[in-house]
Amino acid sequence: MTAAELPSAARRLLRLRAAGIFLMLFLLVLSGVLGYRFSERAGLRDLRANTSHQLDLMTAAIDREVTRHAHIPGVVALNSEVLDLLRHPIDAKGEGARQLAVNRHLERLNAHIDGLAVFVLDMQGIVVASSDWIYSDNVLGADFSYRPFFRAAAAGTPYRQYGVDAVRNEPGYFFAHPIRDERQDWRVIGVAVVKSGIASLERRWLAHEVAEGPALIADGNGVVLLASPPEWKYATLKPLSGEVIADIRRQQFDGRAPGAFSLDVDVEAAADGTLVSFPSAAPLPGETPRGRRDYLALSRNLPESAWRLLVFANLRPVRAQALTHGALAAAAVACLLLGMLYLRQRRRVLHSRLENQALLKQANQALERSVAERTADLSDAVRRLEAEVGERKRAEQTLRAAQDELVQAAKLAVLGQLATGITHELNQPLGAVRTLSGNAIEFMRRGNLETAADNLRIVGQLAEQMGSIITPLKTFARKSPAVSSAVDVAHAVASALFLFDQRLQRSGVSVDNRCRPGELIAWCDQNRLQQVLVNLIGNAIDAMTVQPVRRLTIAAERVGSSGAGGRIALAVADTGGGFSPDVIGRLFEPFFTTKPAGEGLGLGLVISRDIVRDFGGDLTAESAPGGGARFVIHLPTQQGASAS
Ligand code: ADP
């Protein structure tokens, strides 16, 4: 998906995010820059204060160093030998007694103060006495008339000046003092001069640069007299015109060194502190500066002179610290922003969690509602089912009662069928009983009691025989509820066959009963099993009526394991016409019969199957292998039934 395809809400969100990121970056940069600026300003303030304090200390130290001999010319001016020398004409060779005395005095004085030289000038600016008189390169006779210090002192003003003397070519600090003669109305008759060395100051100066940064002393003309780095010595603070430089060279430095190059520092601004930039290596004349370094320049006037002391404090530490502070400020702002983002994200997560919880609650409520509805539905369904079950139970009870009635009706129907046979069966013994009992009466009347007794015994036997015919009928006709017990299958078969005894004989049916008493015991109701067998045997006899071969085969066998779940298959087979394909499918339909009206109800097999199923077994029908029909009663054994 391209940016153009994004929905407008998503585009707006994207723009907002970009603006947010930009704003955060801007804040970061701003905080960094502000942090840097504040820190730099504070650093500069501290640096200025520290450097200023340092300057004060340095100024005091330098002033002490430089002015330690400032009073010496004044002392020389008071010396009577000096005055005496100047009052009288001076020996040009300096060998006069007065001059010698003054030379010696000055020599001692110079040795005492450890100065460079002490000398006296006459009003022409010529050295008339000097502490270095014993050396061959002494300044005696040298002309200092062009030196400003001489001119000022000769005019009556004490003067101090840095310079290089022409004789020794040695830099030093000249203090000049007018020598006045009280006898000549305090007129100036000469000038006393002391020249101080500043070597120790120079040494300390060099050490200063190593520790603190460059520093320098410049005179009133802006010429650097002392500097660290030493290369700056005799440079000028400001570019000076050629004439001025020539003047300075002539008057102060005897035509040498100063003014080769300018440092270009604004001394006035440096009084309050100003920023200057120098090449990292000290600039040398004619060299192209590489890599510059920034400094804070601060200046002080040395007391009672036009000299200035300048100190250059390195800005690098201040800048480095400012950089650190800027970075810290940016980092702090970044932390703050991240914290805000984190809080925002957290609030979002909490919000969405709360939303989810609300949704979950809603879903739960909906679920609970639908569960309650379903439960109510189910309760209704359960109630309906219970009602249905009750209904079914009642129907089943009614059905069972009807079934019992049917069973009974079927039994009675069978009995009805058997009635003719039974009557015939009973007629014979009854006739015999009648005859024998009549005979017995006659024999008793004749007094032949023994024969009468024999007759009566036979009557008893016949009565017993008739009873044995009637008892099974009574048992069969009894209306009893089905109660399962251990039933000898052979016994039930024999009882059923007994009922058909007459009919079988009449129909010419041979019976092949393969059941042996005590061999197979089923778990069922004997009376009902007998009824099923009666049904099947009756049907078989009916089916074989028109067959040339009429044989009824009854056999039982154990099927499956002998233990739990074992079954007995009791088969009743005939040599009748068997089943047509149409008939076999409808055998167990209620009221299905192929018999003429009044002979068959079509309920025998239905009731029989129900009875067997009640035992936990089944009734099946198939065509017998040699033609005819074969019904199999599947019965549970005692173990199988008790196990189930
Ligand atoms: P009914 O005997 O009253 O007809 P049944 O339910 O006992 O009722 O039998 C239904 C039908 O099954 C019989 O009409 C007959 O057509 C058929 N049938 C039953 N037993 C046999 C058999 N052994 N051989 C041939 N057909 C049979």
XYZ file of C-alpha atoms and ligand atoms in Angstrom:
671
model
C 0.000 0.000 0.000
C 1.462 3.379 -0.954
C 1.172 6.582 1.058
C -1.494 7.847 -1.352
C -3.661 4.796 -0.681
C -3.570 5.200 3.082
C -6.844 6.309 4.575
C -6.857 9.981 5.538
C -6.976 9.215 9.298
C -3.831 7.082 9.004
C -2.139 9.816 6.948
C -2.986 12.398 9.582
C -1.608 10.096 12.287
C 1.570 9.659 10.255
C 1.921 13.447 9.862
C 1.310 13.956 13.596
C 3.954 11.356 14.422
C 6.473 13.001 12.074
C 5.707 16.397 13.646
C 6.124 14.858 17.126
C 9.505 13.365 16.212
C 10.598 16.652 14.655
C 9.505 18.564 17.768
C 11.380 16.161 20.016
C 14.529 16.485 17.914
C 14.149 20.256 17.969
C 13.768 20.216 21.777
C 16.847 18.001 22.070
C 18.961 20.313 19.914
C 17.572 23.402 21.669
C 18.283 22.009 25.125
C 21.793 21.029 23.994
C 22.493 24.503 22.578
C 20.989 26.299 25.587
C 22.900 24.042 27.981
C 26.075 24.797 26.074
C 25.439 28.555 26.042
C 24.529 28.815 29.747
C 27.464 26.695 30.769
C 29.839 28.657 28.513
C 28.598 31.943 29.920
C 28.938 30.712 33.499
C 32.352 29.249 32.670
C 33.498 32.540 31.148
C 32.274 34.413 34.201
C 34.210 32.097 36.494
C 37.244 32.198 34.228
C 37.132 35.995 34.166
C 36.875 36.148 37.955
C 39.699 33.640 38.431
C 41.923 35.274 35.831
C 41.207 38.694 37.272
C 42.225 37.489 40.690
C 45.325 35.922 39.221
C 46.076 39.168 37.403
C 45.848 41.094 40.648
C 48.331 38.768 42.266
C 50.659 38.889 39.255
C 50.450 42.678 39.059
C 51.405 43.011 42.688
C 54.273 40.545 42.273
C 55.604 42.235 39.133
C 55.302 45.662 40.646
C 57.289 44.490 43.642
C 59.914 42.931 41.413
C 60.245 45.868 39.059
C 60.100 48.668 41.598
C 62.411 47.113 44.149
C 65.139 49.513 42.936
C 62.876 52.481 42.223
C 64.067 54.386 45.301
C 67.772 53.865 44.559
C 68.188 56.842 42.143
C 66.591 59.083 44.765
C 69.186 57.894 47.305
C 71.991 58.435 44.776
C 70.695 61.979 44.131
C 71.178 62.800 47.804
C 74.722 61.556 47.951
C 77.106 64.459 48.670
C 79.951 62.928 46.634
C 77.653 62.715 43.611
C 76.527 66.286 44.126
C 80.113 67.318 44.511
C 81.065 65.589 41.308
C 78.313 67.292 39.344
C 79.066 70.727 40.818
C 82.599 70.649 39.495
C 83.974 70.299 36.012
C 84.282 66.679 35.158
C 87.357 64.894 33.984
C 86.544 63.529 30.599
C 88.532 60.342 31.166
C 86.797 59.792 34.478
C 90.019 59.436 36.307
C 89.479 62.373 38.631
C 89.478 61.768 42.386
C 85.842 62.818 42.813
C 84.716 60.660 39.964
C 86.624 57.730 41.370
C 84.996 58.156 44.746
C 81.544 58.273 43.171
C 82.330 55.246 40.957
C 83.373 53.273 43.999
C 80.304 54.363 45.901
C 78.056 53.362 43.017
C 79.865 50.038 42.634
C 79.262 49.217 46.290
C 75.680 50.321 46.078
C 75.062 48.189 42.972
C 76.677 45.183 44.596
C 74.463 45.753 47.589
C 71.193 45.978 45.672
C 72.194 43.286 43.163
C 71.224 45.526 40.261
C 72.584 45.636 36.730
C 74.090 49.085 36.961
C 73.849 52.429 38.777
C 75.165 55.492 37.014
C 75.030 59.269 37.008
C 74.469 61.490 33.963
C 75.356 65.114 33.618
C 73.000 67.553 32.057
C 74.260 66.638 28.585
C 73.144 63.074 29.064
C 76.707 61.747 29.341
C 77.550 59.109 31.947
C 79.934 60.701 34.410
C 80.029 57.956 37.017
C 79.035 54.314 36.862
C 79.067 51.203 39.041
C 80.669 49.209 36.224
C 83.663 51.562 35.979
C 86.118 48.754 36.510
C 84.951 46.799 33.436
C 86.369 47.601 30.053
C 82.917 47.750 28.458
C 81.640 50.220 31.045
C 79.129 52.899 30.179
C 81.278 55.808 31.271
C 81.084 58.543 28.683
C 78.062 56.971 26.938
C 75.454 59.402 25.632
C 71.880 58.830 26.940
C 70.663 62.264 26.002
C 68.233 60.862 23.451
C 66.622 58.519 25.962
C 63.231 59.655 27.203
C 64.164 58.728 30.803
C 67.036 61.206 30.670
C 64.986 63.919 29.065
C 62.200 63.535 31.609
C 64.538 63.431 34.611
C 66.585 66.349 33.309
C 63.333 68.242 33.094
C 62.788 67.462 36.785
C 60.491 64.453 36.610
C 61.491 60.977 37.839
C 60.990 58.505 35.028
C 61.024 54.819 34.502
C 61.584 53.082 31.204
C 62.419 49.679 29.790
C 65.184 49.649 27.321
C 68.325 48.135 25.975
C 71.488 49.986 26.619
C 73.752 50.723 23.737
C 76.945 49.582 25.386
C 76.122 46.153 26.750
C 73.109 45.522 24.535
C 71.416 44.270 27.685
C 67.676 44.801 28.356
C 66.737 46.288 31.659
C 64.496 48.640 33.495
C 65.803 52.170 33.894
C 64.751 54.355 36.838
C 65.886 57.927 36.419
C 65.765 60.594 39.128
C 66.756 64.291 38.842
C 69.689 65.367 41.006
C 69.001 68.806 42.425
C 71.503 71.099 44.072
C 70.269 73.028 47.057
C 73.142 75.392 46.649
C 72.008 76.265 43.167
C 68.461 76.868 44.180
C 67.421 73.226 43.702
C 68.303 73.337 40.038
C 68.666 70.025 38.307
C 72.369 69.425 37.839
C 72.307 65.788 36.781
C 70.374 62.542 36.598
C 70.800 59.418 38.741
C 69.868 56.170 36.993
C 69.558 52.598 38.192
C 69.153 49.769 35.742
C 67.319 46.710 37.096
C 67.447 43.278 35.542
C 64.218 41.400 35.106
C 65.736 37.978 34.416
C 64.041 36.237 37.342
C 60.736 37.735 36.209
C 61.346 36.329 32.731
C 62.069 32.896 34.108
C 58.824 32.893 36.067
C 57.042 34.124 32.966
C 58.037 31.099 30.954
C 56.782 28.834 33.700
C 53.488 30.696 33.618
C 52.663 29.745 30.084
C 53.095 26.082 30.812
C 50.662 26.301 33.702
C 48.063 28.848 32.696
C 48.379 30.088 29.123
C 50.172 32.989 27.472
C 50.894 36.192 29.414
C 52.809 39.357 28.579
C 53.897 42.741 29.798
C 53.689 45.624 27.346
C 54.905 49.176 27.810
C 52.992 52.374 27.150
C 53.778 52.161 23.416
C 52.269 48.714 23.197
C 55.647 46.974 22.790
C 55.819 43.559 24.435
C 58.702 43.597 26.899
C 58.183 40.276 28.523
C 56.177 37.397 27.163
C 55.480 33.787 27.432
C 55.803 32.399 24.799
C 59.224 34.093 24.376
C 58.661 34.527 20.604
C 56.230 37.339 21.353
C 58.939 39.454 22.952
C 59.202 42.824 21.194
C 56.042 42.264 19.173
C 53.497 45.103 19.319
C 49.910 44.799 20.598
C 48.622 46.958 17.721
C 50.157 47.469 14.311
C 52.258 50.675 14.580
C 53.359 52.972 11.806
C 56.909 52.674 10.559
C 57.859 56.078 11.975
C 56.632 55.313 15.441
C 58.468 52.001 15.377
C 61.630 53.665 14.195
C 61.346 56.185 17.032
C 60.814 53.489 19.621
C 63.753 51.497 18.284
C 66.024 54.418 18.405
C 65.018 55.800 21.783
C 64.430 52.606 23.706
C 66.132 49.705 22.020
C 69.133 51.285 20.447
C 67.907 50.542 16.986
C 67.102 46.855 17.510
C 64.223 44.294 17.537
C 60.790 45.823 18.411
C 57.858 46.040 16.047
C 58.610 42.990 13.877
C 54.944 41.901 14.039
C 51.713 42.765 15.808
C 49.608 40.537 18.090
C 46.574 42.642 17.267
C 45.007 42.753 20.741
C 42.583 45.464 21.802
C 44.130 46.496 25.113
C 41.272 48.753 26.161
C 38.702 46.009 25.681
C 40.973 43.576 27.511
C 40.578 45.690 30.659
C 37.151 44.067 31.083
C 38.096 40.863 29.359
C 37.815 40.161 25.649
C 37.945 37.077 23.464
C 40.967 36.744 21.204
C 42.077 34.014 18.909
C 45.663 32.905 18.260
C 47.083 30.160 16.183
C 47.604 27.055 18.316
C 51.330 27.338 17.742
C 52.702 30.721 18.789
C 52.680 32.967 15.739
C 56.038 33.735 14.316
C 56.790 36.491 11.846
C 55.890 35.465 8.302
C 54.335 32.149 9.305
C 50.850 31.211 8.086
C 48.807 30.387 11.133
C 47.205 26.949 11.271
C 44.538 25.774 13.754
C 43.572 28.697 15.972
C 42.912 28.644 19.677
C 40.551 30.965 21.599
C 41.523 32.824 24.748
C 39.983 35.227 27.215
C 42.333 38.235 27.327
C 42.409 40.327 30.531
C 44.661 43.305 31.174
C 45.794 45.381 34.175
C 47.788 48.601 34.399
C 50.852 48.314 36.535
C 50.669 51.000 39.244
C 52.636 54.213 38.610
C 53.565 53.275 35.068
C 52.115 52.974 31.612
C 52.905 49.256 31.627
C 50.209 46.734 31.108
C 50.024 43.149 32.114
C 47.996 40.888 29.817
C 46.941 37.332 30.600
C 45.352 34.988 28.058
C 43.205 32.314 29.690
C 42.626 29.234 27.575
C 38.954 28.764 26.703
C 39.307 25.095 25.855
C 38.400 23.734 29.330
C 35.405 26.107 29.485
C 34.233 24.968 26.063
C 34.790 21.314 26.906
C 32.792 21.743 30.102
C 30.076 23.625 28.194
C 29.986 20.785 25.672
C 29.574 18.258 28.482
C 26.834 20.359 30.064
C 25.083 20.761 26.692
C 25.212 17.011 26.166
C 23.950 16.444 29.725
C 21.085 18.905 29.176
C 20.165 17.156 25.926
C 20.401 13.778 27.672
C 18.208 15.043 30.533
C 15.634 16.348 28.069
C 15.859 13.054 26.156
C 15.228 11.178 29.428
C 12.303 13.481 30.194
C 10.854 12.970 26.721
C 11.367 9.231 26.937
C 9.719 9.233 30.361
C 6.778 11.173 28.944
C 6.551 8.764 26.010
C 6.740 5.842 28.392
C 3.959 7.294 30.572
C 1.866 7.989 27.488
C 2.387 4.464 26.218
C 1.587 3.091 29.656
C -1.592 5.131 29.820
C -2.525 3.812 26.382
C -1.877 0.233 27.429
C -3.915 0.754 30.609
C -6.681 2.349 28.603
C -6.779 -0.498 26.103
C -6.610 -3.018 28.961
C -9.601 -1.343 30.603
C -11.394 -1.344 27.260
C -10.603 -5.023 26.809
C -11.829 -5.741 30.314
C -15.070 -3.890 29.558
C -15.424 -5.849 26.310
C -14.694 -9.072 28.147
C -17.265 -8.170 30.765
C -19.813 -7.454 28.058
C -18.984 -10.732 26.336
C -19.269 -12.543 29.666
C -22.616 -10.955 30.350
C -23.828 -11.871 26.854
C -22.518 -15.398 27.383
C -24.193 -15.638 30.775
C -27.418 -14.379 29.236
C -27.290 -16.872 26.409
C -26.294 -19.655 28.867
C -29.283 -18.717 31.033
C -31.509 -18.744 27.943
C -30.061 -22.064 26.827
C -30.444 -23.442 30.345
C -34.063 -22.328 30.381
C -34.535 -23.951 26.951
C -32.816 -27.091 28.150
C -34.895 -27.126 31.334
C -37.980 -26.842 29.178
C -36.675 -29.623 26.941
C -35.852 -31.760 30.008
C -39.333 -31.133 31.384
C -40.816 -32.023 28.018
C -38.621 -35.116 27.835
C -39.604 -36.121 31.347
C -43.218 -35.700 30.397
C -42.562 -37.716 27.243
C -40.720 -40.388 29.201
C -43.632 -40.558 31.629
C -45.960 -40.789 28.670
C -43.809 -43.497 27.116
C -43.653 -45.401 30.367
C -47.388 -45.258 30.667
C -47.734 -46.291 27.019
C -45.237 -49.077 27.584
C -47.156 -50.271 30.609
C -50.336 -50.159 28.564
C -48.522 -51.956 25.756
C -47.127 -54.537 28.104
C -50.568 -55.110 29.558
C -51.934 -55.383 26.029
C -49.073 -57.709 25.151
C -49.804 -59.856 28.175
C -53.407 -59.941 27.128
C -52.340 -60.877 23.602
C -50.044 -63.590 24.914
C -52.875 -64.928 26.928
C -55.244 -64.713 23.953
C -52.714 -66.523 21.783
C -52.365 -69.193 24.428
C -56.082 -69.659 24.567
C -56.160 -69.778 20.773
C -53.566 -72.566 20.858
C -55.572 -74.310 23.549
C -58.633 -74.013 21.348
C -56.666 -75.653 18.512
C -55.545 -78.363 20.874
C -59.003 -78.873 22.348
C -60.068 -81.535 19.779
C -56.906 -83.554 20.314
C -57.240 -83.272 24.080
C -60.879 -84.288 23.981
C -59.932 -87.292 21.905
C -57.079 -88.001 24.278
C -59.402 -87.874 27.318
C -62.284 -89.728 25.682
C -60.515 -93.076 25.623
C -59.579 -93.207 29.356
C -62.972 -91.711 30.257
C -64.743 -94.538 28.362
C -62.519 -97.077 30.063
C -63.258 -95.456 33.472
C -66.948 -95.608 32.753
C -66.793 -99.300 31.791
C -64.427 -100.305 34.611
C -66.433 -98.468 37.286
C -69.697 -100.124 36.037
C -67.914 -103.487 36.113
C -66.606 -102.775 39.576
C -70.162 -102.145 40.862
C -71.297 -105.406 39.337
C -68.334 -107.331 40.805
C -69.016 -105.844 44.246
C -72.668 -106.808 44.047
C -71.535 -110.315 43.275
C -69.164 -110.216 46.131
C -66.118 -110.416 43.950
C -64.389 -107.645 45.711
C -60.935 -108.505 44.499
C -61.789 -107.992 40.871
C -63.763 -104.908 41.786
C -60.647 -103.597 43.553
C -58.499 -104.357 40.484
C -60.960 -102.445 38.332
C -60.896 -99.509 40.705
C -57.056 -99.544 40.722
C -57.077 -99.333 36.929
C -59.632 -96.480 37.219
C -57.202 -94.671 39.525
C -54.389 -95.230 37.005
C -56.574 -93.860 34.195
C -57.508 -90.815 36.329
C -53.827 -90.206 36.884
C -53.216 -90.512 33.136
C -55.963 -87.970 32.404
C -54.514 -85.682 35.083
C -51.129 -85.878 33.341
C -52.861 -84.757 30.139
C -54.634 -81.852 31.786
C -51.779 -80.591 34.060
C -49.560 -79.302 31.214
C -52.556 -77.608 29.681
C -53.269 -75.947 33.010
C -49.676 -74.868 33.353
C -49.651 -73.538 29.780
C -52.948 -71.697 30.128
C -51.889 -70.027 33.407
C -51.682 -66.288 33.158
C -48.432 -65.380 34.861
C -46.035 -62.483 34.742
C -42.689 -63.178 33.066
C -40.072 -64.152 35.674
C -36.659 -65.363 34.446
C -35.033 -68.392 36.002
C -32.795 -71.264 34.950
C -34.714 -73.286 32.367
C -33.706 -76.635 30.908
C -34.196 -76.070 27.182
C -34.917 -79.796 26.537
C -37.625 -79.702 29.188
C -39.400 -76.724 27.578
C -39.162 -78.427 24.148
C -40.600 -81.683 25.533
C -43.523 -79.796 27.175
C -44.391 -78.030 23.917
C -44.164 -81.249 21.897
C -46.367 -82.966 24.439
C -49.155 -80.430 23.746
C -48.921 -81.265 20.025
C -48.618 -84.998 20.508
C -52.035 -85.841 19.003
C -51.841 -83.287 16.245
C -48.411 -84.405 15.147
C -49.556 -87.945 14.915
C -52.651 -86.977 12.989
C -50.666 -84.855 10.558
C -48.115 -87.608 10.027
C -45.236 -85.427 11.086
C -42.123 -87.170 12.298
C -40.273 -85.369 15.064
C -36.496 -85.290 15.354
C -35.889 -83.833 18.804
C -32.135 -83.585 19.394
C -32.348 -81.822 22.740
C -30.996 -83.761 25.728
C -32.345 -82.938 29.188
C -29.866 -81.229 31.508
C -27.564 -80.374 28.603
C -28.366 -76.711 28.050
C -29.770 -74.350 30.640
C -31.166 -70.984 29.487
C -32.067 -67.942 31.594
C -35.709 -67.144 30.780
C -39.347 -67.742 31.690
C -40.215 -71.416 30.982
C -43.913 -70.807 30.386
C -43.242 -68.131 27.785
C -40.446 -70.041 26.094
C -42.865 -72.916 25.831
C -45.436 -70.566 24.235
C -42.897 -69.435 21.632
C -42.092 -73.074 20.831
C -45.820 -73.878 20.592
C -46.202 -70.997 18.069
C -43.258 -72.154 15.965
C -44.248 -75.870 16.056
C -47.873 -74.980 15.202
C -46.753 -72.902 12.177
C -44.404 -75.701 11.097
C -47.204 -78.288 11.185
C -49.420 -75.897 9.207
C -46.693 -75.361 6.609
C -46.079 -79.102 6.098
C -49.724 -80.133 5.630
C -49.444 -80.525 1.883
C -45.825 -81.730 1.793
C -45.005 -85.308 1.016
C -42.184 -85.413 3.549
C -43.154 -83.970 6.887
C -40.360 -83.785 9.401
C -39.920 -81.445 12.338
C -36.335 -81.033 13.606
C -35.600 -79.339 16.912
C -31.963 -78.873 17.944
C -30.147 -76.680 20.441
C -26.485 -75.738 20.688
C -24.287 -73.397 22.606
C -22.994 -70.444 20.607
C -19.957 -68.322 21.570
C -17.937 -68.728 24.788
C -19.204 -70.911 27.587
C -18.621 -68.137 30.112
C -20.016 -64.645 30.287
C -21.976 -63.651 27.129
C -22.557 -67.259 26.109
C -25.784 -67.966 24.202
C -27.977 -70.879 23.239
C -29.362 -71.198 19.715
C -32.534 -73.290 19.685
C -33.592 -74.080 16.098
C -36.995 -75.291 14.911
C -36.835 -76.499 11.262
C -39.482 -78.049 9.062
C -39.788 -79.481 5.563
C -42.639 -77.170 4.597
C -42.813 -74.785 1.672
C -40.405 -72.272 3.163
C -40.681 -68.545 2.572
C -41.220 -66.707 -0.624
C -38.990 -63.564 -0.886
C -42.037 -61.387 -0.324
C -43.027 -63.235 2.833
C -39.630 -63.376 4.540
C -39.422 -59.544 4.633
C -42.771 -59.192 6.358
C -42.747 -62.204 8.731
C -42.543 -60.112 11.882
C -45.061 -57.479 10.821
C -48.097 -57.428 13.097
C -51.216 -58.961 11.473
C -49.251 -60.357 8.545
C -50.608 -63.779 7.713
C -50.952 -65.944 4.641
C -53.505 -68.144 6.295
C -57.172 -68.032 5.418
C -59.379 -65.721 7.493
C -60.336 -67.221 10.819
C -57.214 -69.454 10.922
C -54.449 -66.926 11.331
C -54.194 -63.614 13.149
C -50.678 -62.723 12.060
C -49.588 -62.010 15.666
C -47.847 -65.260 16.613
C -44.349 -64.384 15.381
C -44.594 -60.743 16.560
C -45.487 -61.826 20.079
C -42.861 -64.585 20.014
C -40.078 -62.164 19.016
C -41.152 -59.722 21.729
C -41.092 -62.496 24.332
C -37.603 -63.651 23.308
C -36.306 -60.074 23.226
C -37.677 -59.592 26.725
C -35.388 -62.441 27.815
C -32.467 -60.524 26.295
C -32.368 -62.761 23.238
C -33.771 -62.679 19.677
C -35.803 -64.633 17.166
C -34.682 -64.961 13.523
C -36.051 -66.738 10.471
C -34.273 -68.226 7.474
C -34.785 -70.815 4.767
C -33.648 -74.271 5.875
C -30.741 -75.785 3.879
C -32.814 -78.679 2.433
C -35.916 -76.517 1.784
C -38.492 -75.469 4.342
C -38.329 -72.916 7.111
C -35.944 -72.612 10.016
C -36.562 -70.404 13.052
C -33.767 -69.847 15.596
C -34.464 -68.742 19.181
C -31.355 -67.035 20.642
C -31.402 -67.347 24.430
C -29.087 -66.030 27.095
C -27.461 -68.587 29.349
C -27.596 -68.155 33.076
C -23.989 -66.803 33.257
C -24.505 -64.549 30.251
C -27.672 -63.105 31.738
C -26.210 -62.635 35.237
C -23.100 -61.040 33.703
C -25.136 -58.600 31.649
P -50.494 -66.844 11.777
O -49.878 -68.139 12.098
O -51.647 -66.477 12.562
O -50.582 -66.576 10.313
P -47.895 -66.044 12.470
O -47.331 -64.753 12.910
O -47.594 -67.149 13.358
O -49.399 -65.793 12.254
O -47.308 -66.344 11.069
C -47.286 -65.404 10.060
C -47.069 -66.017 8.711
O -45.725 -66.519 8.578
C -47.854 -67.152 8.430
O -49.155 -66.801 7.918
C -47.044 -67.880 7.351
O -47.343 -67.350 6.060
C -45.673 -67.589 7.715
N -45.061 -68.724 8.392
C -44.918 -68.888 9.708
N -44.280 -70.041 9.977
C -43.988 -70.623 8.790
C -43.330 -71.826 8.413
N -42.827 -72.712 9.304
N -43.202 -72.096 7.076
C -43.720 -71.225 6.161
N -44.322 -70.074 6.457
C -44.486 -69.788 7.759
